[in-house]
Amino acid sequence: MDATGRPSVLLLEDDPQLGPLIVELLADDVVVSLAADGEEGLRRALTGTWDALVVDRGLPTRNGIEVIAAVRAAGIATPILILTALGAVDDRVEGLDAGADDYLVKPFDARELAARLRALTRTYAAQPAERTFGAWSFQPGTRLAVSDYGERVSLSPRECALLEVLVDAPGRVFTRAELIDAVFSPDDQPGIVDTYVHYLRRKLGRSNIRTVHGTGYQLGDGT
């Protein structure tokens, strides 16, 4: 935040007209710094202090998906909004699974971008407390799980959301329908829950999520 309370945002946008236009249109609400390619943007994202990142998907030198994944792999939890001209569900999911918190499809209204940034920065400021399960500690705001042995695992937004639901109710058995309602979209295929449970088990160990046959899943004890 600057002295007036405006969020400090790094914008990664290579369009020589759109980038400066966004900076100008958001000036009343946000202090925007502009990076014109993926390498520069990643360097500044890793070394600066930002309230949010706005990342265009189609950047030169390193695309937006790669930038977002690298930021998350570095353990940086700063909210990220991805700008994309690709509106297909698969394209949006790819951006979110890389670590973006939100997306906006071009063309867009600057007022909506400003509103989404305000929402993201509010959410980030109110990060939930650390959770523990088995040999792991888990901070939803950073999407990092750290084991008692020092192993660090970066989670995608959906992996993080699914784990958070399970950790917050350790004795409860969740049906697949309940997990779809809590984490996913009604448009997703029913098997998506099993897919993301598989992802979490691969990263955290199979014993941390227990299958209750004929019902669904619950948090395991790690043994």
C-alpha positions as semicolon CSV with decimal commas, in nm:
position;residue;x (nm);y (nm);z (nm)
1;M;0,000;0,000;0,000
2;D;0,114;0,355;-0,064
3;A;0,065;0,650;0,173
4;T;-0,293;0,698;0,052
5;G;-0,384;0,334;0,112
6;R;-0,388;0,237;-0,254
7;P;-0,270;-0,119;-0,330
8;S;0,065;-0,157;-0,504
9;V;0,022;-0,377;-0,811
10;L;0,272;-0,517;-1,059
11;L;0,120;-0,543;-1,408
12;L;0,282;-0,781;-1,658
13;E;0,149;-0,673;-1,998
14;D;0,342;-0,654;-2,325
15;D;0,082;-0,468;-2,534
16;P;0,236;-0,119;-2,580
17;Q;-0,108;0,044;-2,585
18;L;-0,301;-0,165;-2,333
19;G;-0,035;-0,167;-2,060
20;P;-0,005;0,212;-2,019
21;L;-0,383;0,245;-2,062
22;I;-0,446;0,009;-1,767
23;V;-0,198;0,206;-1,556
24;E;-0,383;0,528;-1,638
25;L;-0,734;0,389;-1,588
26;L;-0,651;0,237;-1,249
27;A;-0,457;0,537;-1,119
28;D;-0,734;0,652;-0,883
29;D;-0,759;0,311;-0,714
30;V;-0,425;0,137;-0,757
31;V;-0,054;0,222;-0,786
32;V;0,052;0,019;-1,090
33;S;0,407;-0,064;-1,201
34;L;0,441;-0,204;-1,552
35;A;0,665;-0,487;-1,675
36;A;0,660;-0,557;-2,049
37;D;0,780;-0,919;-2,064
38;G;0,777;-1,235;-1,859
39;E;1,143;-1,237;-1,753
40;E;1,134;-0,879;-1,627
41;G;0,800;-0,935;-1,460
42;L;0,916;-1,250;-1,282
43;R;1,232;-1,080;-1,157
44;R;1,032;-0,790;-1,015
45;A;0,766;-1,021;-0,870
46;L;1,034;-1,217;-0,685
47;T;1,227;-0,916;-0,556
48;G;0,956;-0,653;-0,493
49;T;0,678;-0,617;-0,239
50;W;0,336;-0,614;-0,404
51;D;-0,024;-0,628;-0,290
52;A;-0,124;-0,807;-0,612
53;L;0,009;-0,918;-0,950
54;V;-0,182;-0,884;-1,278
55;V;-0,032;-1,118;-1,537
56;D;-0,114;-1,135;-1,907
57;R;-0,116;-1,495;-2,025
58;G;0,056;-1,430;-2,359
59;L;0,380;-1,263;-2,249
60;P;0,706;-1,277;-2,447
61;T;1,027;-1,436;-2,309
62;R;0,825;-1,632;-2,052
63;N;0,449;-1,679;-2,073
64;G;0,208;-1,589;-1,798
65;I;0,146;-1,949;-1,689
66;E;0,521;-2,003;-1,643
67;V;0,556;-1,678;-1,449
68;I;0,272;-1,766;-1,213
69;A;0,406;-2,116;-1,153
70;A;0,753;-1,977;-1,077
71;V;0,614;-1,720;-0,832
72;R;0,421;-1,989;-0,645
73;A;0,719;-2,228;-0,649
74;A;0,918;-1,954;-0,474
75;G;0,662;-1,958;-0,192
76;I;0,516;-1,616;-0,272
77;A;0,146;-1,596;-0,184
78;T;0,073;-1,253;-0,333
79;P;-0,270;-1,258;-0,504
80;I;-0,248;-1,305;-0,880
81;L;-0,507;-1,216;-1,143
82;I;-0,445;-1,349;-1,492
83;L;-0,556;-1,160;-1,803
84;T;-0,637;-1,377;-2,102
85;A;-0,794;-1,351;-2,444
86;L;-0,874;-1,722;-2,417
87;G;-1,216;-1,774;-2,264
88;A;-1,244;-2,154;-2,284
89;V;-1,290;-2,339;-1,956
90;D;-0,970;-2,543;-2,004
91;D;-0,766;-2,225;-2,050
92;R;-0,910;-2,068;-1,736
93;V;-0,853;-2,384;-1,536
94;E;-0,490;-2,401;-1,651
95;G;-0,428;-2,050;-1,521
96;L;-0,598;-2,117;-1,188
97;D;-0,416;-2,446;-1,140
98;A;-0,083;-2,275;-1,210
99;G;-0,150;-2,058;-0,906
100;A;-0,365;-1,764;-1,019
101;D;-0,640;-1,657;-0,779
102;D;-0,870;-1,503;-1,039
103;Y;-0,893;-1,439;-1,411
104;L;-1,037;-1,176;-1,639
105;V;-1,107;-1,231;-2,008
106;K;-1,016;-0,959;-2,259
107;P;-1,171;-0,723;-2,346
108;F;-1,267;-0,606;-1,998
109;D;-1,390;-0,296;-1,819
110;A;-1,128;-0,123;-1,602
111;R;-1,387;-0,087;-1,325
112;E;-1,422;-0,464;-1,304
113;L;-1,045;-0,509;-1,292
114;A;-1,022;-0,255;-1,009
115;A;-1,304;-0,427;-0,819
116;R;-1,142;-0,769;-0,856
117;L;-0,810;-0,632;-0,732
118;R;-0,978;-0,480;-0,427
119;A;-1,142;-0,814;-0,351
120;L;-0,814;-1,004;-0,392
121;T;-0,619;-0,771;-0,166
122;R;-0,891;-0,784;0,102
123;T;-0,882;-1,162;0,099
124;Y;-0,503;-1,169;0,119
125;A;-0,501;-0,931;0,415
126;A;-0,728;-1,169;0,606
127;Q;-0,527;-1,488;0,560
128;P;-0,649;-1,782;0,770
129;A;-0,438;-1,936;1,042
130;E;-0,195;-2,221;0,990
131;R;-0,333;-2,574;1,011
132;T;-0,154;-2,894;1,106
133;F;-0,227;-3,253;1,006
134;G;-0,010;-3,560;1,040
135;A;0,351;-3,456;0,988
136;W;0,252;-3,146;0,792
137;S;0,171;-2,783;0,861
138;F;-0,035;-2,596;0,606
139;Q;-0,090;-2,224;0,548
140;P;-0,377;-2,170;0,300
141;G;-0,266;-1,815;0,227
142;T;0,069;-1,929;0,091
143;R;-0,051;-2,258;-0,060
144;L;0,251;-2,425;0,096
145;A;0,260;-2,740;0,305
146;V;0,574;-2,799;0,512
147;S;0,659;-3,133;0,671
148;D;0,825;-3,191;1,007
149;Y;1,130;-3,296;0,806
150;G;1,154;-2,967;0,619
151;E;0,999;-3,080;0,291
152;R;0,809;-2,796;0,120
153;V;0,525;-2,869;-0,122
154;S;0,351;-2,607;-0,335
155;L;-0,021;-2,663;-0,395
156;S;-0,244;-2,545;-0,677
157;P;-0,548;-2,335;-0,580
158;R;-0,783;-2,631;-0,615
159;E;-0,554;-2,865;-0,426
160;C;-0,529;-2,602;-0,154
161;A;-0,906;-2,553;-0,135
162;L;-0,972;-2,927;-0,117
163;L;-0,712;-2,980;0,153
164;E;-0,847;-2,687;0,353
165;V;-1,197;-2,837;0,355
166;L;-1,066;-3,173;0,477
167;V;-0,830;-3,028;0,738
168;D;-1,099;-2,804;0,887
169;A;-1,318;-3,109;0,964
170;P;-1,074;-3,391;1,043
171;G;-1,331;-3,642;1,164
172;R;-1,587;-3,585;0,895
173;V;-1,643;-3,807;0,593
174;F;-1,718;-3,594;0,286
175;T;-1,911;-3,733;-0,007
176;R;-1,789;-3,650;-0,355
177;A;-2,100;-3,437;-0,408
178;E;-2,020;-3,233;-0,096
179;L;-1,663;-3,176;-0,212
180;I;-1,778;-3,070;-0,558
181;D;-2,011;-2,816;-0,396
182;A;-1,739;-2,690;-0,162
183;V;-1,441;-2,677;-0,396
184;F;-1,529;-2,734;-0,758
185;S;-1,798;-2,634;-1,006
186;P;-2,124;-2,811;-1,090
187;D;-1,996;-2,814;-1,450
188;D;-1,697;-3,029;-1,352
189;Q;-1,703;-3,403;-1,414
190;P;-1,781;-3,618;-1,105
191;G;-1,437;-3,778;-1,124
192;I;-1,262;-3,448;-1,059
193;V;-1,267;-3,509;-0,683
194;D;-1,083;-3,839;-0,724
195;T;-0,832;-3,670;-0,955
196;Y;-0,745;-3,399;-0,703
197;V;-0,733;-3,644;-0,413
198;H;-0,478;-3,835;-0,623
199;Y;-0,277;-3,514;-0,674
200;L;-0,274;-3,442;-0,299
201;R;-0,177;-3,797;-0,209
202;R;0,108;-3,783;-0,459
203;K;0,240;-3,466;-0,294
204;L;0,162;-3,532;0,073
205;G;0,145;-3,910;0,106
206;R;-0,144;-4,148;0,061
207;S;-0,218;-4,189;0,432
208;N;-0,311;-3,823;0,478
209;I;-0,641;-3,867;0,292
210;R;-0,842;-4,178;0,367
211;T;-1,093;-4,335;0,129
212;V;-1,422;-4,433;0,292
213;H;-1,550;-4,688;0,044
214;G;-1,899;-4,625;-0,083
215;T;-1,903;-4,276;0,070
216;G;-1,610;-4,047;-0,004
217;Y;-1,302;-3,912;0,173
218;Q;-1,184;-3,788;0,510
219;L;-0,857;-3,656;0,649
220;G;-0,622;-3,936;0,749
221;D;-0,379;-3,944;1,040
222;G;-0,067;-3,971;0,827
223;T;0,018;-4,321;0,950
